[in-house]
Every structure is written in C-alpha cells, then in structure tokens.
mmCIF file of C-alpha atoms and ligand atoms in Angstrom:
data_model
loop_
_atom_site.group_PDB
_atom_site.id
_atom_site.type_symbol
_atom_site.label_atom_id
_atom_site.label_comp_id
_atom_site.label_asym_id
_atom_site.label_seq_id
_atom_site.Cartn_x
_atom_site.Cartn_y
_atom_site.Cartn_z
ATOM 1 C CA MET A 1 12.198 4.943 26.455
ATOM 2 C CA PRO A 2 9.064 4.406 24.154
ATOM 3 C CA HIS A 3 5.812 2.718 25.904
ATOM 4 C CA ALA A 4 5.276 -0.865 23.628
ATOM 5 C CA ASP A 5 2.060 0.035 24.575
ATOM 6 C CA ASP A 6 1.872 2.220 22.485
ATOM 7 C CA LEU A 7 3.074 0.784 19.430
ATOM 8 C CA TYR A 8 0.308 -2.007 19.984
ATOM 9 C CA ALA A 9 -2.177 0.537 19.859
ATOM 10 C CA PHE A 10 -1.138 2.007 16.538
ATOM 11 C CA LEU A 11 -0.181 -1.878 14.974
ATOM 12 C CA SER A 12 -4.107 -2.915 16.046
ATOM 13 C CA THR A 13 -5.594 0.503 14.382
ATOM 14 C CA THR A 14 -3.377 0.968 10.977
ATOM 15 C CA ARG A 15 -5.419 -0.086 8.595
ATOM 16 C CA SER A 16 -6.312 1.123 4.804
ATOM 17 C CA ILE A 17 -7.842 4.432 4.776
ATOM 18 C CA ARG A 18 -8.547 5.037 1.594
ATOM 19 C CA ARG A 19 -11.186 7.922 2.280
ATOM 20 C CA ILE A 20 -8.469 11.315 2.653
ATOM 21 C CA SER A 21 -8.991 14.834 2.510
ATOM 22 C CA ASP A 22 -7.624 17.089 0.831
ATOM 23 C CA LYS A 23 -6.028 19.223 3.572
ATOM 24 C CA PRO A 24 -2.177 19.904 3.344
ATOM 25 C CA VAL A 25 0.260 17.790 4.604
ATOM 26 C CA ASP A 26 3.401 19.615 6.609
ATOM 27 C CA ASN A 27 6.326 19.193 5.290
ATOM 28 C CA ASP A 28 7.695 18.219 8.046
ATOM 29 C CA THR A 29 5.757 15.621 8.483
ATOM 30 C CA LEU A 30 6.054 14.106 5.858
ATOM 31 C CA GLN A 31 10.202 13.866 5.956
ATOM 32 C CA ARG A 32 9.676 12.076 9.196
ATOM 33 C CA ILE A 33 7.029 9.096 7.880
ATOM 34 C CA LEU A 34 9.499 9.428 4.851
ATOM 35 C CA GLN A 35 12.771 8.693 7.309
ATOM 36 C CA ALA A 36 10.447 5.975 9.163
ATOM 37 C CA ALA A 37 10.101 4.317 5.666
ATOM 38 C CA VAL A 38 13.916 4.032 5.302
ATOM 39 C CA TRP A 39 14.169 2.754 8.207
ATOM 40 C CA ALA A 40 12.898 -0.807 6.842
ATOM 41 C CA PRO A 41 15.216 -3.578 6.594
ATOM 42 C CA SER A 42 16.719 -4.962 3.745
ATOM 43 C CA GLY A 43 18.498 -7.718 2.157
ATOM 44 C CA GLY A 44 21.779 -7.014 2.665
ATOM 45 C CA ASN A 45 20.633 -3.748 4.212
ATOM 46 C CA ARG A 46 21.323 -3.055 -0.367
ATOM 47 C CA GLN A 47 18.605 -1.023 0.318
ATOM 48 C CA PRO A 48 17.178 -1.790 -3.994
ATOM 49 C CA TRP A 49 13.984 0.753 -3.935
ATOM 50 C CA ARG A 50 13.548 3.772 -3.250
ATOM 51 C CA MET A 51 10.778 6.747 -3.365
ATOM 52 C CA ILE A 52 8.901 9.178 -5.388
ATOM 53 C CA ALA A 53 6.353 11.696 -2.935
ATOM 54 C CA VAL A 54 4.023 12.864 -6.240
ATOM 55 C CA ARG A 55 2.727 16.394 -4.648
ATOM 56 C CA ASP A 56 2.956 17.894 -8.434
ATOM 57 C CA ARG A 57 -2.134 18.054 -9.069
ATOM 58 C CA ASP A 58 -0.515 16.894 -13.121
ATOM 59 C CA THR A 59 1.304 13.848 -11.872
ATOM 60 C CA LYS A 60 -1.567 12.564 -9.602
ATOM 61 C CA GLN A 61 -3.830 13.380 -12.213
ATOM 62 C CA ARG A 62 -2.474 10.601 -14.586
ATOM 63 C CA LEU A 63 -1.761 8.971 -11.573
ATOM 64 C CA SER A 64 -5.109 8.531 -11.273
ATOM 65 C CA GLU A 65 -6.681 7.643 -14.676
ATOM 66 C CA MET A 66 -4.442 4.792 -15.143
ATOM 67 C CA TYR A 67 -5.320 3.377 -11.655
ATOM 68 C CA SER A 68 -8.875 4.459 -12.189
ATOM 69 C CA THR A 69 -8.781 1.892 -15.424
ATOM 70 C CA GLU A 70 -6.856 -0.733 -13.380
ATOM 71 C CA TRP A 71 -9.506 -0.603 -9.778
ATOM 72 C CA ALA A 72 -12.128 -1.018 -12.371
ATOM 73 C CA LYS A 73 -11.083 -4.430 -13.443
ATOM 74 C CA TYR A 74 -10.307 -5.543 -10.315
ATOM 75 C CA VAL A 75 -13.864 -4.104 -9.367
ATOM 76 C CA ASP A 76 -15.348 -5.959 -12.543
ATOM 77 C CA PHE A 77 -13.543 -9.526 -11.635
ATOM 78 C CA ASN A 78 -15.034 -9.006 -7.949
ATOM 79 C CA MET A 79 -18.167 -8.528 -8.884
ATOM 80 C CA LYS A 80 -18.417 -11.215 -11.663
ATOM 81 C CA LYS A 81 -17.062 -13.336 -8.276
ATOM 82 C CA LEU A 82 -20.170 -12.880 -6.521
ATOM 83 C CA GLU A 83 -22.982 -13.476 -9.201
ATOM 84 C CA GLY A 84 -26.132 -15.760 -7.695
ATOM 85 C CA MET A 85 -25.026 -14.563 -4.139
ATOM 86 C CA PRO A 86 -27.183 -13.267 -1.986
ATOM 87 C CA LYS A 87 -28.512 -9.322 -2.657
ATOM 88 C CA GLU A 88 -26.964 -8.194 0.637
ATOM 89 C CA VAL A 89 -24.008 -9.520 -0.106
ATOM 90 C CA VAL A 90 -23.935 -8.055 -3.291
ATOM 91 C CA ASP A 91 -24.697 -4.444 -1.751
ATOM 92 C CA GLN A 92 -21.877 -4.845 1.038
ATOM 93 C CA ALA A 93 -19.337 -5.986 -1.633
ATOM 94 C CA ALA A 94 -20.815 -3.479 -3.692
ATOM 95 C CA ALA A 95 -20.726 -0.863 -0.969
ATOM 96 C CA GLY A 96 -17.332 -1.044 0.068
ATOM 97 C CA LEU A 97 -15.250 -1.351 -3.661
ATOM 98 C CA ALA A 98 -17.274 2.331 -4.335
ATOM 99 C CA VAL A 99 -14.700 3.809 -1.530
ATOM 100 C CA GLY A 100 -12.192 2.513 -3.272
ATOM 101 C CA THR A 101 -13.727 3.464 -6.674
ATOM 102 C CA ARG A 102 -13.829 7.142 -5.036
ATOM 103 C CA LEU A 103 -9.931 6.655 -4.539
ATOM 104 C CA ALA A 104 -9.283 5.940 -7.738
ATOM 105 C CA ALA A 105 -11.101 9.057 -9.001
ATOM 106 C CA GLY A 106 -9.986 11.482 -6.361
ATOM 107 C CA LEU A 107 -6.115 10.682 -6.886
ATOM 108 C CA ALA A 108 -5.659 14.145 -7.530
ATOM 109 C CA ASP A 109 -6.920 15.589 -4.931
ATOM 110 C CA ILE A 110 -4.778 13.482 -2.579
ATOM 111 C CA PRO A 111 -2.007 15.753 -0.538
ATOM 112 C CA VAL A 112 0.863 12.783 -1.737
ATOM 113 C CA VAL A 113 0.658 9.932 -3.629
ATOM 114 C CA VAL A 114 4.465 8.073 -2.276
ATOM 115 C CA LEU A 115 5.214 5.716 -5.603
ATOM 116 C CA PHE A 116 7.584 2.634 -4.294
ATOM 117 C CA VAL A 117 9.934 1.759 -7.207
ATOM 118 C CA HIS A 118 12.570 -1.683 -6.303
ATOM 119 C CA ASP A 119 16.018 -2.677 -8.660
ATOM 120 C CA PRO A 120 14.954 -5.961 -9.813
ATOM 121 C CA SER A 121 18.877 -6.836 -10.330
ATOM 122 C CA ALA A 122 19.618 -6.814 -6.708
ATOM 123 C CA LEU A 123 16.878 -9.277 -5.125
ATOM 124 C CA TYR A 124 18.090 -12.201 -3.615
ATOM 125 C CA VAL A 125 15.536 -14.856 -4.684
ATOM 126 C CA THR A 126 15.702 -18.050 -2.453
ATOM 127 C CA ASP A 127 12.597 -19.539 -3.993
ATOM 128 C CA GLY A 128 13.279 -18.907 -6.982
ATOM 129 C CA GLY A 129 12.885 -21.759 -9.509
ATOM 130 C CA PHE A 130 10.486 -23.614 -7.504
ATOM 131 C CA GLY A 131 7.067 -23.865 -10.151
ATOM 132 C CA ARG A 132 5.715 -21.133 -8.074
ATOM 133 C CA THR A 133 5.980 -17.107 -7.757
ATOM 134 C CA PRO A 134 8.577 -16.432 -5.534
ATOM 135 C CA VAL A 135 7.914 -14.564 -2.875
ATOM 136 C CA VAL A 136 11.136 -13.845 -0.975
ATOM 137 C CA GLY A 137 12.140 -11.122 -3.729
ATOM 138 C CA GLY A 138 9.400 -8.735 -2.226
ATOM 139 C CA ALA A 139 10.772 -9.129 1.406
ATOM 140 C CA SER A 140 13.637 -6.668 0.783
ATOM 141 C CA LEU A 141 10.609 -4.024 -0.798
ATOM 142 C CA TYR A 142 7.695 -3.845 1.999
ATOM 143 C CA PRO A 143 8.604 -3.684 5.062
ATOM 144 C CA ALA A 144 9.515 0.108 3.303
ATOM 145 C CA VAL A 145 5.378 0.526 3.052
ATOM 146 C CA GLN A 146 4.176 -0.988 6.204
ATOM 147 C CA ASN A 147 6.908 1.527 7.968
ATOM 148 C CA LEU A 148 6.153 5.010 5.844
ATOM 149 C CA LEU A 149 1.893 3.901 6.822
ATOM 150 C CA LEU A 150 2.685 3.031 10.535
ATOM 151 C CA ALA A 151 4.501 6.118 10.804
ATOM 152 C CA ALA A 152 1.604 8.163 8.990
ATOM 153 C CA ARG A 153 -1.032 6.000 11.398
ATOM 154 C CA ALA A 154 1.180 7.948 14.431
ATOM 155 C CA GLU A 155 1.368 11.399 12.874
ATOM 156 C CA GLY A 156 -2.878 10.968 13.035
ATOM 157 C CA LEU A 157 -2.290 10.644 9.067
ATOM 158 C CA GLY A 158 -3.787 7.534 7.096
ATOM 159 C CA GLY A 159 -3.200 5.819 3.768
ATOM 160 C CA VAL A 160 -3.468 2.252 2.050
ATOM 161 C CA LEU A 161 -0.918 -0.005 0.280
ATOM 162 C CA THR A 162 -1.887 -0.322 -3.445
ATOM 163 C CA THR A 163 -0.587 -2.645 -6.161
ATOM 164 C CA LEU A 164 -3.182 -2.339 -8.885
ATOM 165 C CA LEU A 165 -0.662 0.102 -10.349
ATOM 166 C CA SER A 166 2.051 -2.559 -10.493
ATOM 167 C CA SER A 167 0.704 -3.715 -13.934
ATOM 168 C CA ARG A 168 1.024 -0.393 -15.284
ATOM 169 C CA GLU A 169 4.955 0.091 -15.021
ATOM 170 C CA ALA A 170 6.345 0.966 -18.145
ATOM 171 C CA ASP A 171 3.704 4.134 -18.776
ATOM 172 C CA VAL A 172 4.317 5.416 -14.824
ATOM 173 C CA ARG A 173 7.753 4.917 -15.822
ATOM 174 C CA GLU A 174 7.876 7.662 -18.925
ATOM 175 C CA LEU A 175 5.383 9.351 -16.650
ATOM 176 C CA ILE A 176 7.840 9.265 -13.745
ATOM 177 C CA GLY A 177 11.123 8.689 -15.758
ATOM 178 C CA PHE A 178 12.518 6.162 -13.351
ATOM 179 C CA PRO A 179 15.413 3.460 -14.955
ATOM 180 C CA ALA A 180 13.721 1.137 -17.485
ATOM 181 C CA ASP A 181 16.211 -1.331 -16.006
ATOM 182 C CA TRP A 182 13.750 -0.570 -12.020
ATOM 183 C CA GLY A 183 10.214 -1.784 -11.674
ATOM 184 C CA LEU A 184 7.441 -0.343 -9.390
ATOM 185 C CA TYR A 185 5.903 -2.021 -6.642
ATOM 186 C CA ALA A 186 3.603 0.075 -4.876
ATOM 187 C CA MET A 187 0.995 3.258 -4.543
ATOM 188 C CA VAL A 188 0.513 4.780 -1.363
ATOM 189 C CA PRO A 189 -1.812 7.734 -1.445
ATOM 190 C CA LEU A 190 -1.283 9.243 2.144
ATOM 191 C CA GLY A 191 -3.121 12.428 4.388
ATOM 192 C CA HIS A 192 -5.851 12.911 6.744
ATOM 193 C CA PRO A 193 -7.978 10.319 7.008
ATOM 194 C CA VAL A 194 -11.965 11.066 6.832
ATOM 195 C CA GLY A 195 -13.603 8.819 9.077
ATOM 196 C CA ASN A 196 -11.352 6.160 11.678
ATOM 197 C CA HIS A 197 -8.734 3.915 12.209
ATOM 198 C CA GLY A 198 -9.535 0.569 12.943
ATOM 199 C CA PRO A 199 -10.359 -1.766 14.562
ATOM 200 C CA LEU A 200 -8.691 -4.357 12.147
ATOM 201 C CA ARG A 201 -10.634 -7.478 10.863
ATOM 202 C CA ARG A 202 -7.740 -10.305 11.513
ATOM 203 C CA ALA A 203 -8.106 -14.176 11.843
ATOM 204 C CA PRO A 204 -7.025 -15.284 14.908
ATOM 205 C CA LEU A 205 -4.367 -15.381 16.625
ATOM 206 C CA GLU A 206 -4.868 -19.927 17.084
ATOM 207 C CA GLU A 207 -5.801 -19.992 13.624
ATOM 208 C CA MET A 208 -2.442 -18.362 12.789
ATOM 209 C CA VAL A 209 0.715 -18.967 14.360
ATOM 210 C CA LYS A 210 1.023 -23.426 15.175
ATOM 211 C CA PHE A 211 3.995 -23.858 17.608
ATOM 212 C CA ASP A 212 7.372 -26.194 16.693
ATOM 213 C CA ARG A 213 5.144 -28.413 13.963
ATOM 214 C CA TRP A 214 2.232 -27.671 11.445
ATOM 215 C CA SER A 215 -0.067 -30.169 12.771
HETATM 216 C C1 FMN B 1 0.006 -7.038 -0.931
HETATM 217 C C2 FMN B 1 -1.315 -5.913 -1.566
HETATM 218 C C3 FMN B 1 -1.376 -5.505 -1.866
HETATM 219 C C4 FMN B 1 -3.138 -4.486 -2.073
HETATM 220 N N1 FMN B 1 -3.804 -3.479 -3.406
HETATM 221 C C5 FMN B 1 -4.627 -2.607 -2.969
HETATM 222 C C6 FMN B 1 -5.374 -1.667 -3.858
HETATM 223 O O1 FMN B 1 -4.224 -2.197 -5.025
HETATM 224 N N2 FMN B 1 -5.961 -1.613 -3.897
HETATM 225 C C7 FMN B 1 -6.632 -0.941 -2.386
HETATM 226 O O2 FMN B 1 -7.970 -0.036 -2.390
HETATM 227 N N3 FMN B 1 -6.117 -1.780 -1.657
HETATM 228 C C8 FMN B 1 -4.683 -2.368 -1.348
HETATM 229 N N4 FMN B 1 -4.587 -3.617 -0.282
HETATM 230 C C9 FMN B 1 -5.654 -3.192 0.730
HETATM 231 C C10 FMN B 1 -5.786 -4.404 0.004
HETATM 232 O O3 FMN B 1 -7.005 -4.610 0.353
HETATM 233 C C11 FMN B 1 -6.490 -4.424 2.732
HETATM 234 O O4 FMN B 1 -5.268 -4.119 3.124
HETATM 235 C C12 FMN B 1 -7.443 -5.150 3.196
HETATM 236 O O5 FMN B 1 -8.627 -5.496 2.394
HETATM 237 C C13 FMN B 1 -7.050 -5.388 4.704
HETATM 238 O O6 FMN B 1 -7.589 -3.944 5.494
HETATM 239 P P1 FMN B 1 -7.759 -3.610 6.205
HETATM 240 O O7 FMN B 1 -5.458 -2.525 5.235
HETATM 241 O O8 FMN B 1 -7.922 -1.754 6.459
HETATM 242 O O9 FMN B 1 -7.343 -4.136 7.454
HETATM 243 C C14 FMN B 1 -3.516 -4.035 -1.007
HETATM 244 C C15 FMN B 1 -2.728 -4.716 0.331
HETATM 245 C C16 FMN B 1 -2.001 -5.891 0.460
HETATM 246 C C17 FMN B 1 -1.338 -6.257 1.410
#
C-alpha cells in the first residue's frame, strides 16, 4: 500500500515550474506521466479530451512565437495595473513576469510541450444560462492536467499549466491539425526543473473552507 505521506508531500510542493532545462525526458517516464493524465475522471467517463505531446522543434518554435505574443499582452495588462504602486512592488512583479517571458521565448528548447484539446459537444454543462461564465464543463478537462503535473512532480520533473495560448486556438489547430470542432484548453511545457519545487503560497485552510453553512 503506498504511503499517504508521499502523496501529501507531492501535493504540497507541486508548484508551477517555468524554468525548465533542455535535458531530454526519457520515453518511459513520459509514458507514465501521460498515463497518469489518462487516469483522470470526466463526466460520464466520456474522456472528451486528447493530448498532443509536441517534441518536434519546429512545431515548438511556432508555439513559442504564438505564446510569446499572448504572454506579452498579459505582461502589459499586469504592468498597467501596477502603475503608481511602490517601486519594490513593481520590480517584484516585473521579475516574476520575466520568468514567464523567458519560458515563452525558450519553448523550443523544452523537451516536451503537451497540448490539451477537447470535444465541446461531449461536455454536459450544468451551470449554463445563469448569466455568468459556465465552468462545470471544464471539470471534465482540467483534472487530467493536474494528474499530469502531479505525476511529473513525482518523477522529479516539472511544468506549468498555461491557458494563454487558447486565444490562438485557430492557429494552433492549423499547426497541429486537430478537428475543427475541438478546442484548445491548456498547454503544459514539461521537463527537468531548474531550481526547486514548492513550497506553495496559498490562503490558509480556515479561509478556504466552511462547514455546513456559508456563515
Ligand atoms: C487556469 C490557470 C491558467 C494559467 N495560465 C497560465 C499561463 O497562461 N501562463 C503561465 O505562466 N502560468 C499560468 N498559470 C499558472 C498560475 O499562474 C500559477 O499556478 C499560480 O500563480 C500559482 O503559482 P504556483 O502554481 O507556482 O503555486 C495558470 C494557472 C491556472 C490554474
């Protein structure tokens, strides 16, 4: 029987890894990580999603160009929000974003870039029509990404769930050739981390959970 402590150790240290070396990921390890993603649950067990593990350098380079454009917009958006803030705050935010800029520029050097695509027609959306963004459909999709990241962590590898590339879905579809009625919901660069996993920065449990009623 595996020990629960091991699982908690991985859960509490699986953070976004954006600094990834170009050291190759061996094929058996990659297969195990991809298998972990496939173990994720989905509504009705329909598994309305697929992964494309991109290893081809030219394809990764194209993804890098597209993702860099979207990341640059995200940086602008964040930096504008910080106008007028103390210099230390601005500098700290800029340094954090710069790690993302390097990730975007260096995607071609990262051993594997996993694209997650989904079939929207297979999602049973129970929170539509409420005048807000429906989120339940995503519950059949994102557990696979988290399984992949946790398995990568357990293998000593790391990656980051990214979604910015979804706004370039049509371009990525053309590049990869996934079906016209399918969508792109995540991109995970994967490899050996440069630096450490964890610890996580999260709100305390008391803030995040209530028992029996809201108040
Ligand atoms: C839905 C979602 C979308 C995200 N999109 C991106 C992204 O496009 N690019 C990126 O660098 N990080 C992205 N992240 C990573 C988050 O910024 C990161 O998980 C968060 O800041 C917490 O940091 P940690 O994972 O290191 O603990 C995303 C995370 C989630 C859950």
